[in-house]
mmCIF file of C-alpha atoms in Angstrom:
data_model
loop_
_atom_site.group_PDB
_atom_site.id
_atom_site.type_symbol
_atom_site.label_atom_id
_atom_site.label_comp_id
_atom_site.label_asym_id
_atom_site.label_seq_id
_atom_site.Cartn_x
_atom_site.Cartn_y
_atom_site.Cartn_z
ATOM 1 C CA GLY A 956 104.234 101.623 110.896
ATOM 2 C CA ASN A 957 107.660 100.237 109.598
ATOM 3 C CA PRO A 958 107.043 97.266 107.099
ATOM 4 C CA ALA A 959 110.260 95.523 108.623
ATOM 5 C CA VAL A 960 108.995 95.560 112.013
ATOM 6 C CA ILE A 961 104.701 95.267 111.411
ATOM 7 C CA MET A 962 105.379 92.086 108.872
ATOM 8 C CA PRO A 963 107.572 89.666 111.191
ATOM 9 C CA LEU A 964 105.230 90.747 114.181
ATOM 10 C CA GLY A 965 102.029 90.065 112.213
ATOM 11 C CA LEU A 966 103.517 86.387 111.445
ATOM 12 C CA LEU A 967 105.477 85.596 114.507
ATOM 13 C CA VAL A 968 102.712 86.978 117.201
ATOM 14 C CA PRO A 969 99.918 84.894 115.946
ATOM 15 C CA LEU A 970 101.891 81.638 116.080
ATOM 16 C CA ALA A 971 103.403 82.524 119.467
ATOM 17 C CA SER A 972 99.863 83.027 120.650
ATOM 18 C CA PHE A 973 98.343 79.532 119.046
ATOM 19 C CA TYR A 974 101.171 77.602 120.608
ATOM 20 C CA GLY A 975 100.789 79.336 123.859
ATOM 21 C CA LEU A 976 96.945 78.599 123.842
ATOM 22 C CA LEU A 977 97.700 74.817 122.930
ATOM 23 C CA THR A 978 99.854 74.985 126.064
ATOM 24 C CA VAL A 979 97.246 76.328 128.333
ATOM 25 C CA LEU A 980 94.782 73.889 127.025
ATOM 26 C CA ASP A 981 97.257 71.016 127.601
ATOM 27 C CA TYR A 982 96.764 69.944 123.700
ATOM 28 C CA ASN A 983 99.503 68.541 121.761
ATOM 29 C CA LEU A 984 99.752 68.537 117.661
ATOM 30 C CA GLU A 985 97.433 65.539 117.455
ATOM 31 C CA ASP A 986 94.629 66.939 119.936
ATOM 32 C CA ALA A 987 94.878 69.952 117.880
ATOM 33 C CA ARG A 988 94.247 68.144 114.658
ATOM 34 C CA ASP A 989 91.694 66.184 116.085
ATOM 35 C CA ASN A 990 89.789 69.603 117.027
ATOM 36 C CA ASN A 991 90.218 70.828 113.416
ATOM 37 C CA LEU A 992 92.745 73.586 114.480
ATOM 38 C CA MET A 993 95.446 72.056 112.572
ATOM 39 C CA PHE A 994 95.248 70.561 108.973
ATOM 40 C CA PRO A 995 95.884 66.819 108.407
ATOM 41 C CA GLU A 996 99.686 66.234 108.495
ATOM 42 C CA MET A 997 100.977 66.013 104.987
ATOM 43 C CA PRO A 998 103.652 63.812 103.795
ATOM 44 C CA ASN A 999 106.852 64.991 102.349
ATOM 45 C CA VAL A 1000 107.474 63.725 98.685
ATOM 46 C CA GLU A 1001 110.951 64.181 97.124
ATOM 47 C CA PHE A 1002 111.020 67.196 94.726
ATOM 48 C CA TYR A 1003 112.209 64.682 91.670
ATOM 49 C CA ARG A 1004 108.902 62.522 91.730
ATOM 50 C CA ILE A 1005 107.216 65.454 89.839
ATOM 51 C CA TRP A 1006 109.190 64.504 86.885
ATOM 52 C CA LEU A 1007 109.244 60.567 87.442
ATOM 53 C CA ASP A 1008 105.615 60.464 88.287
ATOM 54 C CA SER A 1009 104.986 62.794 84.992
ATOM 55 C CA VAL A 1010 107.162 62.292 82.007
ATOM 56 C CA GLY A 1011 108.794 59.523 83.395
ATOM 57 C CA LYS A 1012 105.376 57.368 83.163
ATOM 58 C CA TRP A 1013 104.731 59.098 79.956
ATOM 59 C CA GLN A 1014 102.412 55.997 78.789
ATOM 60 C CA GLN A 1015 100.048 57.204 81.292
ATOM 61 C CA ILE A 1016 99.478 60.668 79.985
ATOM 62 C CA ASN A 1017 96.160 61.453 78.568
ATOM 63 C CA LEU A 1018 97.251 63.382 75.670
ATOM 64 C CA SER A 1019 93.774 63.906 74.237
ATOM 65 C CA ALA A 1020 92.833 65.465 77.611
ATOM 66 C CA TRP A 1021 95.843 67.753 77.321
ATOM 67 C CA VAL A 1022 94.941 68.923 73.796
ATOM 68 C CA LYS A 1023 91.570 69.948 75.370
ATOM 69 C CA THR A 1024 93.327 72.236 77.489
ATOM 70 C CA LEU A 1025 95.267 74.031 74.847
ATOM 71 C CA PRO A 1026 92.519 76.849 74.240
ATOM 72 C CA ASP A 1027 92.754 77.572 78.049
ATOM 73 C CA LEU A 1028 96.541 77.654 78.095
ATOM 74 C CA SER A 1029 96.326 80.010 75.323
ATOM 75 C CA VAL A 1030 93.990 82.285 77.310
ATOM 76 C CA MET A 1031 96.354 81.956 80.414
ATOM 77 C CA VAL A 1032 99.350 83.004 78.563
ATOM 78 C CA ILE A 1033 97.255 86.302 77.383
ATOM 79 C CA VAL A 1034 95.995 86.874 80.883
ATOM 80 C CA CYS A 1035 99.384 86.528 82.317
ATOM 81 C CA VAL A 1036 101.078 89.370 79.995
ATOM 82 C CA LEU A 1037 98.460 91.578 80.592
ATOM 83 C CA ASP A 1038 98.353 91.178 84.313
ATOM 84 C CA CYS A 1039 102.268 91.857 84.319
ATOM 85 C CA LEU A 1040 101.713 95.050 81.959
ATOM 86 C CA LEU A 1041 98.896 96.365 84.472
ATOM 87 C CA LYS A 1042 101.083 95.553 87.644
ATOM 88 C CA ILE A 1043 104.070 96.954 85.780
ATOM 89 C CA SER A 1044 102.230 100.213 85.395
ATOM 90 C CA SER A 1045 100.552 100.258 88.708
ATOM 91 C CA THR A 1046 103.970 99.794 90.193
ATOM 92 C CA GLU A 1047 105.441 102.608 88.555
ATOM 93 C CA SER A 1048 102.694 104.737 89.694
ATOM 94 C CA LYS A 1049 102.724 103.698 93.616
ATOM 95 C CA MET A 1050 106.748 103.789 93.663
ATOM 96 C CA PRO A 1051 109.618 105.756 92.470
ATOM 97 C CA VAL A 1052 110.536 103.489 89.952
ATOM 98 C CA LYS A 1053 110.731 103.199 85.857
ATOM 99 C CA VAL A 1054 110.512 99.870 84.895
ATOM 100 C CA ASP A 1055 111.926 98.520 81.766
ATOM 101 C CA LYS A 1056 108.684 96.729 80.526
ATOM 102 C CA ASP A 1057 110.343 94.529 77.715
ATOM 103 C CA TYR A 1058 113.041 93.044 80.267
ATOM 104 C CA GLU A 1059 110.335 92.449 83.092
ATOM 105 C CA ILE A 1060 107.875 90.793 80.903
ATOM 106 C CA THR A 1061 110.551 88.482 79.524
ATOM 107 C CA LEU A 1062 111.910 87.873 83.131
ATOM 108 C CA HIS A 1063 108.247 86.966 84.324
ATOM 109 C CA GLY A 1064 107.807 84.778 81.378
ATOM 110 C CA LEU A 1065 110.832 82.832 82.019
ATOM 111 C CA GLY A 1066 110.230 82.656 85.647
ATOM 112 C CA ASN A 1067 106.781 81.217 84.896
ATOM 113 C CA ILE A 1068 108.293 78.569 82.565
ATOM 114 C CA MET A 1069 110.749 77.483 85.375
ATOM 115 C CA THR A 1070 107.911 76.901 88.017
ATOM 116 C CA VAL A 1071 105.627 75.109 85.596
ATOM 117 C CA LEU A 1072 108.568 72.770 84.676
ATOM 118 C CA CYS A 1073 108.881 72.083 88.330
ATOM 119 C CA GLY A 1074 105.097 71.185 88.868
ATOM 120 C CA SER A 1075 103.657 74.437 90.015
ATOM 121 C CA SER A 1076 101.072 76.826 88.598
ATOM 122 C CA VAL A 1077 101.972 80.402 86.948
ATOM 123 C CA GLY A 1078 102.576 83.205 89.117
ATOM 124 C CA TYR A 1079 100.941 86.703 89.137
ATOM 125 C CA MET A 1080 102.828 90.022 90.221
ATOM 126 C CA GLN A 1081 100.835 91.478 93.354
ATOM 127 C CA LEU A 1082 101.321 95.346 93.720
ATOM 128 C CA LYS A 1083 100.822 95.109 97.418
ATOM 129 C CA PHE A 1084 103.953 92.857 97.640
ATOM 130 C CA ASN A 1085 106.175 95.297 95.647
ATOM 131 C CA VAL A 1086 104.748 97.975 97.801
ATOM 132 C CA ILE A 1087 105.715 96.029 101.207
ATOM 133 C CA ASN A 1088 109.261 94.836 99.585
ATOM 134 C CA PHE A 1089 109.923 98.892 99.024
ATOM 135 C CA GLY A 1090 108.808 99.512 102.429
ATOM 136 C CA VAL A 1091 111.107 97.054 104.216
ATOM 137 C CA MET A 1092 114.310 97.714 101.787
ATOM 138 C CA GLY A 1093 113.722 101.258 101.685
ATOM 139 C CA ASN A 1094 114.695 101.490 98.230
ATOM 140 C CA THR A 1095 114.192 99.980 94.500
ATOM 141 C CA LYS A 1096 117.777 98.777 93.714
ATOM 142 C CA ASP A 1097 118.395 96.303 96.770
ATOM 143 C CA ARG A 1098 117.655 92.448 95.588
ATOM 144 C CA ARG A 1099 118.184 90.789 98.852
ATOM 145 C CA ALA A 1100 114.599 90.059 99.697
ATOM 146 C CA GLY A 1101 114.281 88.458 96.372
ATOM 147 C CA VAL A 1102 117.221 86.369 96.765
ATOM 148 C CA ILE A 1103 116.315 85.419 100.487
ATOM 149 C CA PHE A 1104 112.617 84.426 99.082
ATOM 150 C CA ALA A 1105 114.212 82.441 96.191
ATOM 151 C CA LEU A 1106 116.540 80.691 98.504
ATOM 152 C CA MET A 1107 113.595 79.480 101.087
ATOM 153 C CA CYS A 1108 111.678 78.502 98.366
ATOM 154 C CA GLY A 1109 114.435 76.429 97.101
ATOM 155 C CA ALA A 1110 114.967 75.015 100.476
ATOM 156 C CA GLY A 1111 111.443 73.857 100.867
ATOM 157 C CA PHE A 1112 111.029 72.474 97.243
ATOM 158 C CA PHE A 1113 114.633 70.356 97.237
ATOM 159 C CA THR A 1114 114.321 69.394 101.267
ATOM 160 C CA THR A 1115 110.950 69.077 103.064
ATOM 161 C CA ILE A 1116 107.597 70.739 103.586
ATOM 162 C CA GLU A 1117 107.754 69.245 107.235
ATOM 163 C CA HIS A 1118 107.427 72.968 108.731
ATOM 164 C CA PHE A 1119 104.121 73.329 107.166
ATOM 165 C CA ASN A 1120 102.744 70.837 109.277
ATOM 166 C CA TYR A 1121 103.316 73.061 112.361
ATOM 167 C CA LEU A 1122 101.444 75.972 111.039
ATOM 168 C CA PRO A 1123 97.858 76.331 112.549
ATOM 169 C CA ARG A 1124 94.772 76.096 110.107
ATOM 170 C CA VAL A 1125 93.467 79.679 110.856
ATOM 171 C CA PHE A 1126 97.252 80.996 110.127
ATOM 172 C CA VAL A 1127 97.302 79.395 106.722
ATOM 173 C CA GLY A 1128 93.805 80.793 105.982
ATOM 174 C CA SER A 1129 94.719 84.146 106.868
ATOM 175 C CA LEU A 1130 97.745 84.095 104.648
ATOM 176 C CA LEU A 1131 95.497 82.676 101.694
ATOM 177 C CA PHE A 1132 93.153 85.493 102.420
ATOM 178 C CA PHE A 1133 95.671 88.328 102.454
ATOM 179 C CA ALA A 1134 97.345 86.938 99.240
ATOM 180 C CA GLY A 1135 94.116 86.493 97.605
ATOM 181 C CA THR A 1136 92.502 90.009 98.452
ATOM 182 C CA GLY A 1137 95.031 91.708 96.557
ATOM 183 C CA PHE A 1138 93.269 90.470 93.394
ATOM 184 C CA VAL A 1139 90.210 92.114 94.651
ATOM 185 C CA ALA A 1140 91.644 95.316 95.988
ATOM 186 C CA GLU A 1141 93.890 95.933 92.838
ATOM 187 C CA ASN A 1142 91.701 94.528 90.141
ATOM 188 C CA LEU A 1143 88.120 94.958 91.108
ATOM 189 C CA TRP A 1144 88.146 97.725 93.575
ATOM 190 C CA GLY A 1145 90.942 99.682 92.467
ATOM 191 C CA SER A 1146 89.648 99.540 88.696
ATOM 192 C CA ARG A 1147 87.005 101.832 89.471
ATOM 193 C CA LYS A 1148 89.263 104.751 89.569
ATOM 194 C CA THR A 1149 90.410 103.867 85.912
ATOM 195 C CA LEU A 1150 87.057 102.830 84.344
ATOM 196 C CA SER A 1151 83.962 104.786 83.586
ATOM 197 C CA VAL A 1152 80.550 103.868 85.972
ATOM 198 C CA THR A 1153 79.137 102.018 83.048
ATOM 199 C CA GLU A 1154 82.475 99.960 82.339
ATOM 200 C CA TRP A 1155 82.987 99.278 86.224
ATOM 201 C CA MET A 1156 79.432 98.157 86.554
ATOM 202 C CA GLU A 1157 80.056 95.639 83.537
ATOM 203 C CA VAL A 1158 83.117 94.239 85.592
ATOM 204 C CA LEU A 1159 80.684 93.620 88.400
ATOM 205 C CA SER A 1160 78.099 92.164 86.465
ATOM 206 C CA ILE A 1161 80.383 89.686 85.002
ATOM 207 C CA LEU A 1162 81.495 88.730 88.189
ATOM 208 C CA GLY A 1163 78.006 88.607 89.612
ATOM 209 C CA VAL A 1164 77.282 85.980 86.762
ATOM 210 C CA PHE A 1165 80.390 83.635 87.770
ATOM 211 C CA ILE A 1166 79.084 83.910 91.528
ATOM 212 C CA VAL A 1167 75.299 83.221 90.758
ATOM 213 C CA THR A 1168 76.424 80.402 88.175
ATOM 214 C CA GLY A 1169 78.694 78.666 90.697
ATOM 215 C CA GLN A 1170 81.828 79.355 88.195
ATOM 216 C CA LEU A 1171 84.045 81.512 90.235
ATOM 217 C CA LEU A 1172 86.214 78.886 91.247
ATOM 218 C CA ALA A 1173 86.733 78.002 87.581
ATOM 219 C CA ALA A 1174 87.035 81.415 86.685
#
């Protein structure tokens, strides 16, 4: 189907169904939270607190702990660059576009610098979102989707996150599952087409070790 129709329906229909069910059951939001249908209410925190409570209180920063994270940070930078290169290559194979790799990697790095300075974690490109965006816009030149997304993120960052308190637990979980499965589908399952059987089994073995040792979340 048309992603411009399917995606909004996939978001709005579950929300409408959930609140319709609450109406039938004569539940209010507090009842829904008491029954674990909603997450506990999250208080809004002003955006500038991320700096006031960090560099604004530099005397409370544990520099020795920060130094110990430097090896992990170095690995993170390498992983981000490699992931960006792989996603650019996959995007070129799935969409009718030729990417300027130097420009896109530089832009990806600058974007990550800005998100980190604003208190967020680094971001990773996902092929499925590139393909969805192409399906919605119908071309590889239109930037309106990116502009709208940036404005919505900015509105949440500079104003309030109160609207998240109205999202059902199962809805948020489904969004996280949808976002997370992209890594599995693209990097684990999709890699079988480019790796030999031995190499792919090595990847599965590494994943299995992380699962068995309980280190999957840390990885």
